[in-house]
XYZ file of C-alpha atoms in Angstrom:
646
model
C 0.000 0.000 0.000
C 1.201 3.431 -0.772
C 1.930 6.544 1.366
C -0.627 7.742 -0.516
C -3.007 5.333 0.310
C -2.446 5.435 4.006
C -2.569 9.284 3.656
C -6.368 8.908 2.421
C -7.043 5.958 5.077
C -5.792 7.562 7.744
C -7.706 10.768 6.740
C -11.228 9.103 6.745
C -10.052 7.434 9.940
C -9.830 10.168 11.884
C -12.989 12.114 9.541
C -15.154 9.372 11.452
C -13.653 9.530 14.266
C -14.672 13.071 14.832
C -18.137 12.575 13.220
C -18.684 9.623 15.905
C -17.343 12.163 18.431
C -19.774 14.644 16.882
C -22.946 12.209 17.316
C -21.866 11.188 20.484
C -21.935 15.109 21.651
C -25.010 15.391 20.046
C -26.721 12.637 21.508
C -25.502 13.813 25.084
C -26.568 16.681 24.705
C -30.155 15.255 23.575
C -30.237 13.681 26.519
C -29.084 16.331 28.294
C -32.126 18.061 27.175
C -34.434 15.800 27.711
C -33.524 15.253 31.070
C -33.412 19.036 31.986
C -36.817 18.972 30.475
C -38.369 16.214 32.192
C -36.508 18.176 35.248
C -38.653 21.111 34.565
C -41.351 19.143 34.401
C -41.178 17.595 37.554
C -39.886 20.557 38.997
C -43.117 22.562 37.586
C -45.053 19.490 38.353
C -43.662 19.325 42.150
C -44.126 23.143 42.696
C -47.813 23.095 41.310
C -48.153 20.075 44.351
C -46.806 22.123 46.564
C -48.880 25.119 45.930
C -52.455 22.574 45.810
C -51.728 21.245 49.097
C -50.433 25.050 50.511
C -54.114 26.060 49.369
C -56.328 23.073 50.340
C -54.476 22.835 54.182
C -54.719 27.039 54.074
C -58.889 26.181 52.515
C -59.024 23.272 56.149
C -57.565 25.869 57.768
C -60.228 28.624 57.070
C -62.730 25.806 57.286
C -61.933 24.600 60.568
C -61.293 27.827 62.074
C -64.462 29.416 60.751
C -66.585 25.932 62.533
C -64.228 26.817 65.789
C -64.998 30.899 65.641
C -69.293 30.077 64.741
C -70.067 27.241 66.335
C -72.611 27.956 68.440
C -71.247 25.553 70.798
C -68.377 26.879 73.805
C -65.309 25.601 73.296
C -62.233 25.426 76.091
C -58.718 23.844 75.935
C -56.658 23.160 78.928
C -53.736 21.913 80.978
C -54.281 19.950 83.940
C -52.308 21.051 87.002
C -51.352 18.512 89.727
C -49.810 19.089 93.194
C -46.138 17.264 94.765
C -48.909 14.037 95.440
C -50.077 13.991 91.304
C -53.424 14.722 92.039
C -55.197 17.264 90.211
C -55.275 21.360 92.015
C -56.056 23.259 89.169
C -56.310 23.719 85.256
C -55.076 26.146 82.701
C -57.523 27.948 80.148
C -54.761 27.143 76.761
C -57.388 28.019 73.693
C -61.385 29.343 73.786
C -63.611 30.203 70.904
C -66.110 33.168 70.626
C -69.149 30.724 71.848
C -67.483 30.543 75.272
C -67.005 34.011 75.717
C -71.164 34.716 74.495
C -72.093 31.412 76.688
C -69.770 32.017 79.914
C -69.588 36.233 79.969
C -65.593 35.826 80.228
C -63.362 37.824 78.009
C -60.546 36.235 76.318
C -57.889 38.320 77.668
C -58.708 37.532 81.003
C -59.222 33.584 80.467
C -56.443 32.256 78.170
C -53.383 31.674 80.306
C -54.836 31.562 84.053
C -56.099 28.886 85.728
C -59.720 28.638 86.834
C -58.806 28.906 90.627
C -58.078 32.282 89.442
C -60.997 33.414 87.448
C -63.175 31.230 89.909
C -61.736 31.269 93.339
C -65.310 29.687 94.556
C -65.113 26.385 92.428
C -66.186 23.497 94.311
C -63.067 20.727 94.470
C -65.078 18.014 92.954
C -65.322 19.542 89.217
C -61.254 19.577 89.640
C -61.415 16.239 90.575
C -63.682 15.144 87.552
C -61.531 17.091 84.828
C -58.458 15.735 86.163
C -59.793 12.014 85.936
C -60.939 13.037 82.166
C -57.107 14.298 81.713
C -54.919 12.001 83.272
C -57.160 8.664 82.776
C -58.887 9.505 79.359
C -62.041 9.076 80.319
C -64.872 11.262 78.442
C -67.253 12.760 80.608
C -70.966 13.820 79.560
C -72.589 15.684 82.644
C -75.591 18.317 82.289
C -74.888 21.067 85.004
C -76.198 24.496 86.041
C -74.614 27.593 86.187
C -75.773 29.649 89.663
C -73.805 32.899 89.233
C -75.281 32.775 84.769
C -78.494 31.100 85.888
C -78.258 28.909 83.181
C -78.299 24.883 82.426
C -75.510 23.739 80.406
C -74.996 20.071 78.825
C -70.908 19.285 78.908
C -68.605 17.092 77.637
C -64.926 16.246 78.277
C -62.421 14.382 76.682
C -58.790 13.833 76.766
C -56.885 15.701 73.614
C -53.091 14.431 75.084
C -51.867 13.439 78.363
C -52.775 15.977 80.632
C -54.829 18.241 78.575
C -58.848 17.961 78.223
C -61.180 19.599 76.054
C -64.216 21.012 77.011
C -67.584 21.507 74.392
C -70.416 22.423 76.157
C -74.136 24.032 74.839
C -76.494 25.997 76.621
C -79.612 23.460 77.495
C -81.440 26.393 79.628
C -84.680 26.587 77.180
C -84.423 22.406 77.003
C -84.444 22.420 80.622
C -87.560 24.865 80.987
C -89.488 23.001 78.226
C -88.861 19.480 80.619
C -89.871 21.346 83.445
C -92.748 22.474 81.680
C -93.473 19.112 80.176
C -93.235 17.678 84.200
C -95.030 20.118 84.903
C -97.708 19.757 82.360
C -98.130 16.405 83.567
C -98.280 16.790 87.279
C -101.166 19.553 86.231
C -102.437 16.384 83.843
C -102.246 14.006 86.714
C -103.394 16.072 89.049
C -106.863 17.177 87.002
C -107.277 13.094 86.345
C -106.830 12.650 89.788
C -109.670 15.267 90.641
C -111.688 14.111 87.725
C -111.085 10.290 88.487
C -110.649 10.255 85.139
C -107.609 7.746 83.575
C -106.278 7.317 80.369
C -104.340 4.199 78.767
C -102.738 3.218 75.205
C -102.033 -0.522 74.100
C -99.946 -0.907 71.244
C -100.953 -4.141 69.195
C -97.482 -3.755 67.631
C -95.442 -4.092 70.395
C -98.272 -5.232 72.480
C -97.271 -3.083 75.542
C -100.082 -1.606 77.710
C -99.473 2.154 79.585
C -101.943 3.565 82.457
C -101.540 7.075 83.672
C -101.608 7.026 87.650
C -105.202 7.628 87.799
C -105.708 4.306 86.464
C -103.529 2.426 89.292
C -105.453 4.858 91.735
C -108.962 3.830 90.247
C -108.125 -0.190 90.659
C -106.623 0.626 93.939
C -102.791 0.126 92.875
C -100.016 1.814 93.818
C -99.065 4.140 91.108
C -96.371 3.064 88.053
C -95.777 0.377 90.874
C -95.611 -2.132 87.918
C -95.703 -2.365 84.142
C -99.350 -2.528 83.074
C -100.754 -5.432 81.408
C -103.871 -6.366 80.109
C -104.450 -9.735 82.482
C -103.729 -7.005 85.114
C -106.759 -4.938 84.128
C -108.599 -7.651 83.860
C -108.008 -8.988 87.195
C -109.465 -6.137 88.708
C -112.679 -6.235 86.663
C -115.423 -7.733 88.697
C -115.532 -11.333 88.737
C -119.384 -10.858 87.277
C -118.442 -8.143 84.401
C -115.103 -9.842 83.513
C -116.675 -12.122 80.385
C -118.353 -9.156 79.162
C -115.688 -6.174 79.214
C -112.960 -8.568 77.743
C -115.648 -9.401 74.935
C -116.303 -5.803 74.213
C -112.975 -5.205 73.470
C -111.885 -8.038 71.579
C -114.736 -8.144 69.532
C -114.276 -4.279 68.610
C -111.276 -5.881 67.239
C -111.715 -8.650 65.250
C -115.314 -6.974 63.931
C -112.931 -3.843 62.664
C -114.931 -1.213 65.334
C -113.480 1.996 65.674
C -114.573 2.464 69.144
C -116.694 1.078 72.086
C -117.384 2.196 75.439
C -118.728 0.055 78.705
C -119.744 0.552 81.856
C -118.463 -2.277 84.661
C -117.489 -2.700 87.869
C -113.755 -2.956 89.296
C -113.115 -4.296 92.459
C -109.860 -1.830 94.055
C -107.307 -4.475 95.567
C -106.239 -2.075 98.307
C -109.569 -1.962 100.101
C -111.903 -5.090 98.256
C -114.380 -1.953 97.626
C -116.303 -1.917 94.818
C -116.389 1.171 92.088
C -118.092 1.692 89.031
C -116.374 2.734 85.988
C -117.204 3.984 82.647
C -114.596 2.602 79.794
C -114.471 4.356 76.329
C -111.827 3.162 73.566
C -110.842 4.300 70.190
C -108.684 2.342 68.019
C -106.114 3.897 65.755
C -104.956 2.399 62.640
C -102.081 1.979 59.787
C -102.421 2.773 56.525
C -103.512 -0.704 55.645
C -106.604 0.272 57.970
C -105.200 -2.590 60.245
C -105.598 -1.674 63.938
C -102.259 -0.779 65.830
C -103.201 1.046 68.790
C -105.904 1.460 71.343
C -106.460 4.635 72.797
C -109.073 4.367 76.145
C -110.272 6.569 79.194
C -111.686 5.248 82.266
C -114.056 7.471 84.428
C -114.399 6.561 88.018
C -118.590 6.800 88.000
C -119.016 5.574 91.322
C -120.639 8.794 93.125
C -122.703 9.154 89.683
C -124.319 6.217 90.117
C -124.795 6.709 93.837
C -126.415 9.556 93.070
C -128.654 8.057 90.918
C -129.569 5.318 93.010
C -130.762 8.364 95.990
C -132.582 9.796 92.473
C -134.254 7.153 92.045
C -135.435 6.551 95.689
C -136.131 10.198 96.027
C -138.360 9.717 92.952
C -140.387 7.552 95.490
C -139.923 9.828 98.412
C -142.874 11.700 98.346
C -145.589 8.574 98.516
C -143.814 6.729 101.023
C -143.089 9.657 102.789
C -145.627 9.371 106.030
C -145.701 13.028 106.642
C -147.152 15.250 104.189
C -145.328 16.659 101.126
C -147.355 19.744 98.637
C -146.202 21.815 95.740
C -148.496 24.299 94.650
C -148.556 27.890 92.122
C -147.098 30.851 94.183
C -151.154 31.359 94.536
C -151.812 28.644 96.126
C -153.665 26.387 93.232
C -152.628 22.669 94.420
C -149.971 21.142 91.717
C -149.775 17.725 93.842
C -150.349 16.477 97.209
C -149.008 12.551 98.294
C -151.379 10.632 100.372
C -150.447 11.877 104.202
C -150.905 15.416 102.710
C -155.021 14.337 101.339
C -155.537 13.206 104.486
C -154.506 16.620 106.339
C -156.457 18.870 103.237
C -159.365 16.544 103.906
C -159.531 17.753 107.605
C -160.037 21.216 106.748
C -162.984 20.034 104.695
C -161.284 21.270 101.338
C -161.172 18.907 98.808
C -157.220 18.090 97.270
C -157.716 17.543 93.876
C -155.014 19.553 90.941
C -155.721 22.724 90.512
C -157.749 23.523 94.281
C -156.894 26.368 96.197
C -155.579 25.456 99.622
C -156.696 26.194 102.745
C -156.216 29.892 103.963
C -153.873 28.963 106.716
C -151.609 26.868 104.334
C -152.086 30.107 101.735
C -150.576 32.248 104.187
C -146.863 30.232 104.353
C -147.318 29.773 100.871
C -147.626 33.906 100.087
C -144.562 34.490 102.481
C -141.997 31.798 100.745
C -143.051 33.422 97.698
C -141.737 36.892 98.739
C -138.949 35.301 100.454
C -135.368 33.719 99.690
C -135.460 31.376 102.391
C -137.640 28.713 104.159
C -140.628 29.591 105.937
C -141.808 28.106 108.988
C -145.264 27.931 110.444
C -147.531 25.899 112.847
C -150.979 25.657 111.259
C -153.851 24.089 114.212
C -156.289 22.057 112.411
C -160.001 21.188 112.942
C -158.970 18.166 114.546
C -157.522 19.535 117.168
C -153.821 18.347 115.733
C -150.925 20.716 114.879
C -148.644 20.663 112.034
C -145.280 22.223 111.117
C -144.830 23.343 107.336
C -141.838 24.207 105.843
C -142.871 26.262 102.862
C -140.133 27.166 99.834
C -139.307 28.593 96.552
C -136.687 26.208 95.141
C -134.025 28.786 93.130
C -135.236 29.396 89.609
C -138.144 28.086 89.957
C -141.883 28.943 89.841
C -143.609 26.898 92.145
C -143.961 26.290 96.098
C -142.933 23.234 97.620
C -144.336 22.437 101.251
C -142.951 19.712 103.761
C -145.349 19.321 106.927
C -145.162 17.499 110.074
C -147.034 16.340 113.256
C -145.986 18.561 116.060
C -148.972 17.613 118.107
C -147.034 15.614 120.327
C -144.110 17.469 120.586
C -145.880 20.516 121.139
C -147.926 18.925 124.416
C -144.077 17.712 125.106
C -142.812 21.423 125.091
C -146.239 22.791 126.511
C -145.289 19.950 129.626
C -141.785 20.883 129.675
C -142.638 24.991 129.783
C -145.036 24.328 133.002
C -142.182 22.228 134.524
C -139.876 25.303 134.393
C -141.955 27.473 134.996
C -142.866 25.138 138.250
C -139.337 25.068 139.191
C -138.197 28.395 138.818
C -141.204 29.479 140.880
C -140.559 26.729 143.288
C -136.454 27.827 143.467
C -137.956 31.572 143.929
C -139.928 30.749 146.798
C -137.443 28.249 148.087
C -134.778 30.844 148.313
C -137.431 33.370 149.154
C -138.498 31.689 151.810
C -135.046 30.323 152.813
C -133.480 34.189 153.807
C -135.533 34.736 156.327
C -134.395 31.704 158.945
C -130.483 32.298 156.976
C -130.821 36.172 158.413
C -131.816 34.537 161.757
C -128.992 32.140 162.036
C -126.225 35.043 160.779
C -127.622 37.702 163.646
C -127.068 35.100 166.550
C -124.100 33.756 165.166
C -122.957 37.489 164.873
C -124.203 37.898 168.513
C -122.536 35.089 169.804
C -119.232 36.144 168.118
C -119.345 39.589 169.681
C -120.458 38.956 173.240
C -119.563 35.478 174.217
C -115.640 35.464 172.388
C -114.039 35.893 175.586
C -116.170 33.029 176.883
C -114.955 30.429 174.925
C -111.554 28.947 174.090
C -109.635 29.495 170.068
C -111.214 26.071 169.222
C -114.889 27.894 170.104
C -113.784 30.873 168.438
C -112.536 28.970 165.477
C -115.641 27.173 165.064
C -118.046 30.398 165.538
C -115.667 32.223 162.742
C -116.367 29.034 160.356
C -119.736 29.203 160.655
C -120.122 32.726 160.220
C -118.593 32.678 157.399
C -120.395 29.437 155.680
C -123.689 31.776 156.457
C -122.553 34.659 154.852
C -121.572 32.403 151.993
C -125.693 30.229 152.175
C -126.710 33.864 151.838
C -124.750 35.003 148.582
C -125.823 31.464 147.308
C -129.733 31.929 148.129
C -129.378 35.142 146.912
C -127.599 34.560 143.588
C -129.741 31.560 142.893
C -132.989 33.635 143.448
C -131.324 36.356 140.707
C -130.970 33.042 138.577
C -134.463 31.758 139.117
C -136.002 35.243 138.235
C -134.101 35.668 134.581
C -137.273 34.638 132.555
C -139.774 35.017 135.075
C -139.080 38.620 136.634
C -137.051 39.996 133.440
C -137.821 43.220 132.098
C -139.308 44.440 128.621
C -136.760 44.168 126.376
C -136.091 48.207 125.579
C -133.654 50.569 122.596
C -130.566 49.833 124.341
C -127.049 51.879 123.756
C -124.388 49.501 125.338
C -121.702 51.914 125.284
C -123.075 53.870 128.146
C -123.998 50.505 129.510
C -120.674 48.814 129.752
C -119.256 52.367 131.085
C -121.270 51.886 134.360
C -120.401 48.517 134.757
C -116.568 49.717 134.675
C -117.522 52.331 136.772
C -118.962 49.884 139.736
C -115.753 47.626 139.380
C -113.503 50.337 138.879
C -111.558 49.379 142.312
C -111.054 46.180 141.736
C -109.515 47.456 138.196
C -107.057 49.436 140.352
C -106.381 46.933 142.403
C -105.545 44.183 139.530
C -103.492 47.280 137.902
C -105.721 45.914 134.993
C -105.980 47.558 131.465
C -109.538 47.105 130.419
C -110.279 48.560 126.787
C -113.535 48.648 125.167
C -114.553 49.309 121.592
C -117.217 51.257 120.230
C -120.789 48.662 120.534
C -123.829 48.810 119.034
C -127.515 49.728 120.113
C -130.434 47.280 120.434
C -133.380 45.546 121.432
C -132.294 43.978 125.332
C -133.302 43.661 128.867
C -131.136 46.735 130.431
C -130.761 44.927 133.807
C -129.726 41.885 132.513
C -127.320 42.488 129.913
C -125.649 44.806 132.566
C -125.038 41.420 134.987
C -124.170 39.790 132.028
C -121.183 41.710 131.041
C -120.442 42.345 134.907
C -119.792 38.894 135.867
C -117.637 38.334 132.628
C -115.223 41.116 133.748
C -115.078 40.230 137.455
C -113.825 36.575 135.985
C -111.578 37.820 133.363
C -110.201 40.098 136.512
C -110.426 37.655 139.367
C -108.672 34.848 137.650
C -105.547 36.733 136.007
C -102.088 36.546 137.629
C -100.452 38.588 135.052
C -98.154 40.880 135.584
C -100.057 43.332 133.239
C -103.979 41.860 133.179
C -105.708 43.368 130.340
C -109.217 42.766 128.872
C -110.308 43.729 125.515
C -114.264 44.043 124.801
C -115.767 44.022 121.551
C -118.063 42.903 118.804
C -118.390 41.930 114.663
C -121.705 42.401 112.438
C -123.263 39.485 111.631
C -125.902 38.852 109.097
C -128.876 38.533 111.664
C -126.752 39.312 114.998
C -124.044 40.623 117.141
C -121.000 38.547 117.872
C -119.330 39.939 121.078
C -116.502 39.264 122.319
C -114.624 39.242 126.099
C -111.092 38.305 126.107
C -108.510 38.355 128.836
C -105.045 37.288 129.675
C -105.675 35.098 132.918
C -105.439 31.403 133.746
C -107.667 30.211 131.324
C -109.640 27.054 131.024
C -108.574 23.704 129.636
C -110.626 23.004 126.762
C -112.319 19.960 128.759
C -113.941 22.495 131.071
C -115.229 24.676 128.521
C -118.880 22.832 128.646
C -118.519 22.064 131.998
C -118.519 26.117 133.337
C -121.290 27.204 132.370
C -123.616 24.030 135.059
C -124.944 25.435 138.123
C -122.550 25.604 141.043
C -119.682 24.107 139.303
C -116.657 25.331 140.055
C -112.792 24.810 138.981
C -111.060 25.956 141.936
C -111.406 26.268 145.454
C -113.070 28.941 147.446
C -109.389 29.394 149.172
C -107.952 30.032 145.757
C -110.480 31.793 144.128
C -113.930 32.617 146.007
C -116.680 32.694 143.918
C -120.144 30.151 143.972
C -120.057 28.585 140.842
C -123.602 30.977 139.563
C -121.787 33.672 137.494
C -121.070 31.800 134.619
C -124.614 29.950 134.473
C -126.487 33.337 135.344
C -124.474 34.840 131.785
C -125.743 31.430 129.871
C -129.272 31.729 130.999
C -129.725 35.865 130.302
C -128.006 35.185 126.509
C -130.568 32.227 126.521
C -133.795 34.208 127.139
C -132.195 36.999 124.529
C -132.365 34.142 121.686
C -128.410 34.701 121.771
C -125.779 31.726 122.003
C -122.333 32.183 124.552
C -119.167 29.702 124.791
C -115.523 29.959 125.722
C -112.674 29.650 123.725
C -108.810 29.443 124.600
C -107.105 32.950 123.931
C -103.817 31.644 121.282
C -102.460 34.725 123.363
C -102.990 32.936 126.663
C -106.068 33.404 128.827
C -109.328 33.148 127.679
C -112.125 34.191 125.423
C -115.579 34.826 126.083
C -118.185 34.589 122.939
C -121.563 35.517 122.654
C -124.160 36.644 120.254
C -127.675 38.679 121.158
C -130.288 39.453 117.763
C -130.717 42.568 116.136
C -134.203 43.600 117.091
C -134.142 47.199 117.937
């Protein structure tokens, strides 16, 4: 091979050598490129990443802390704070949100960093205690809890967020709370007016086939209350034994015929007493919208006084004709509307026949005019031509426009009272001339027991003297007896015309004649304005004497005082004596007012026992009523009552 040759060889040799070199550059670089590009890629790729998840954790962000800023909902976060013994003292407010300061009236500033010892130095330990359990154990709490100082319920719950921290979401339950209350309320009102009403309700559910009574229910079979779950056997047990066939057949067959009610009236018989009620049972099923039934809605109505009631209706429909004593209604002019048989008989003895529509007999016409004109009863005793008396009772029921007229035999009772009149009469004539008669050997006795105390004292030993003294005495005392029980025998038989009396200068004159034993007592005795009427002068003047000298004579108080008065009445006077004494134990309030009965000594308190019974017997013969009463105050209170008839 020639130079030449190897010149040209060795030329293209190193041509492709630098064109390989070339390509290889070039394909570097390529690659170069491409991996720059798919650097930029990633790169742009990464970046855009980047900047999604920068936007959707700032987009959580602004979610999350818009829920924590408007939830409605208070929100707390805090740091539990244990003492040198790891139990929990205290806890740190860390974080709050804008419901807790609205809920709670605390600020921020002055919560976040201090500890609630701080903001509430009055905390009670135990809500410490719970929180720290919640913090250190991790056990959630859910507690409802009310708020003194905000007067407000609150429903809480706690839960661990790390060791030793707890959070705190609580809502404001006040209006849930009232609306409970109102609902327990509500049904304590409901129970209550079902109670009054004896009135119950129940509800059976087919469904579920479970059976609910209100209380009134368990009341009406004589149960204890929600004592047990109500079932139909239950009910049914307490039917009576005779009804039970026919009140579980009412109800089932309502059922199976597709009824949408019934209603029943049965007995019950209450298991607390054996007694027997009557009820009335009404029931109205409720059903799907297949029209199948699925609940039963009842009532049961206690009936038991209605249909007493109508069992007295129904005898008092029979009243009048088996009534022995006669029984009238008639027009307000007397034209006869009815008249049972005891009533013919009586017309018939006046000769006047007793058929509808007869006028009456002219004494019978005059009760009937007055009930007519009057509100109230009217009472009369009509002599008939028999020689019998009757009582009628004549009155114009309310509303109405006729005269009823109730009449009975007095004939005996009137000879009775007639008898009983003479008797008194015969005594109190026989006790005046008794203790007429009586003063006149008494006076005897005194002067020559007075004589023999003056001239012959020095003539007989102290046992003589003693003896004389005692007898002296016990004369003087037969004397005020004789003498008060003459006074007492002469109230209705010597009494004066009753008279126009003003008993303010009355009682004056009375306080006048005991006016030193006033001063001696140191007594107080104050008297209100009284009224004027219709009385015996003499013996309303004893009558308010001897109830001062008691309410004086038995006082021991440091400061006696009697107070004297009197209250309106619709048809009388109620007066009043009341004093600050002893008093009376109730069991002797009855017992006071007997003849000659007395509750102390003569030693302790003299007196004979007639004061009290002399007061009782004027108030008597004034158509008036007296009686005692323990004063709440201490001592004791007199009562009595005299008629207006002035």
């Amino acid at each position: 091979m020639t130079p030449y040759q190897w010149h040209i060889i060795s030329f293209f040799a190193v041509l492709l050598g630098q064109m390989l070199l070339i390509g290889l550059l070039l394909a570097e670089r390529r690659r170069r490129r491409r991996i720059e590009h798919q650097l930029r890629i990633g790169n742009e790729a990464l970046q855009q990443r980047v900047t999604d998840g920068t936007v959707e954790l700032q987009e959580k962000e602004n979610r999350y802390s818009s829920l924590f800023n408007n939830m409605t909902e208070g929100f707390a976060l805090h740091e539990i704070i244990c003492g040198a013994d790891g139990q929990p003292v205290d806890y740190r407010f860390l974080e709050i949100n804008p419901a807790f300061e609205r809920l709670t009236k605390l600020n921020r500033e002055t919560v976040i960093g201090r500890t609630i010892r701080e903001i509430m130095p009055e905390i009670e330990a135990h809500w410490i205690e719970t929180y720290g359990r919640v913090a250190l154990d991790g056990v959630p709490i859910h507690l409802e809890s009310y708020a003194e100082p905000l007067q407000r319920w609150f429903g809480v719950y706690a839960s661990q967020v790390a060791p030793g921290k707890f959070a705190v979401l609580f809502t404001d339950i006040t209006e849930r709370k009232k609306t409970e209350e109102a609902l327990r309320e509500s049904e304590k009102r409901l129970n209550r007016s079902q109670e009054i009403a004896h009135l119950g309700s129940w509800e059976l559910d087919l469904r579920e086939n479970v059976l609910t009574w209100s209380d009134e229910v368990y009341r009406i079979f004589g149960l204890e209350p929600q004592a047990f779950a109500a079932t139909y056997e239950a009910f049914l047990e307490r039917v009576h034994p005779d009804d039970r066939d026919a009140v579980n057949e009412a109800y089932s067959e309502s059922v199976r015929a597709g009824q949408d009610a019934y209603e029943i009236e049965h007995r019950v018989v209450r298991k607390n007493d054996g007694s027997i009620r009557f009820v009335h049972e009404k029931c109205q099923h409720v059903r799907n919208e297949d029209g199948r039934i699925i609940r039963s809605l009842g009532m049961v109505l206690d009936i038991t006084e209605r249909k007493q009631i109508e069992d007295k209706l129904r005898q008092l429909a029979h009243f009048p004709e088996e009534n022995p004593n006669p029984v009238i209604r008639c027009t307000p002019d007397g034209a006869l509307l009815y008249a049972n048989g005891s009533a013919k008989e009586w017309l018939a003895s006046f000769d006047r026949p007793a058929s509808q529509g007869d006028t009456l007999p002219k004494p019978i016409l005059q009760a009937v005019a007055e009930a007519g004109r009057s509100d109230h009863a009217i009472d009369l005793e009509i002599p008939c031509p028999t020689g019998r008396t009757y009582g009628i009772t004549a009155i114009k029921p309310p509303g109405e426009v006729y005269i009823n007229l109730y009449g009975s035999d007095l004939t005996e009772r009137r000879k009775a009272r007639e008898a009983l009149e003479r008797s008194n009469r015969d005594l109190e004539q026989f006790a005046y001339v008794a203790s007429h008669d009586l003063q006149e050997p008494l006076r005897a006795i005194v002067g020559f027991l007075q004589l023999l105390q003056n001239r012959y004292a020095d003539k007989v030993d102290d046992r003589g003297r003693h003896y004389i003294d005692r007898s002296v005495r016990a004369a003087h005392r037969m004397q005020t007896l004789i003498r008060e029980l003459l006074t007492l025998s002469r109230v209705n038989s010597k009494g004066t015309t009753f008279r126009p009396t003003d008993l303010n200068p009355l009682v004056r004159s009375v306080l006048d004649n005991l006016q030193p034993m006033v001063q001696e007592k140191k007594a107080e005795v104050i008297c209100g304005p009284l009224p004027a009427l219709s009385v015996d002068q003499g013996q309303i003047r004893s009558l308010f004497q001897n109830l001062l000298v008691n309410a004086l004579r038995y006082n021991e108080s440091a400061a006696p005082r009697v107070d004297i008065g009197f209250e309106e009445l619709d048809d009388s006077y109620l007066f009043r004596v009341q004093d600050n004494g002893i008093g009376i134990s109730p069991q002797f309030h009855q017992r006071i007012f007997i003849v000659f009965q007395r509750l102390h000594t003569d030693s302790d308190y003299p007196g004979t026992g007639l004061g009290l019974a002399l007061c009782k017997r004027i108030v008597e013969r004034h158509g008036g009523t007296i009686w005692v009463e323990t004063n709440p105050a201490g001592g004791s209170l007199f009562h009595f009552t005299l008629p207006k008839r002035i």
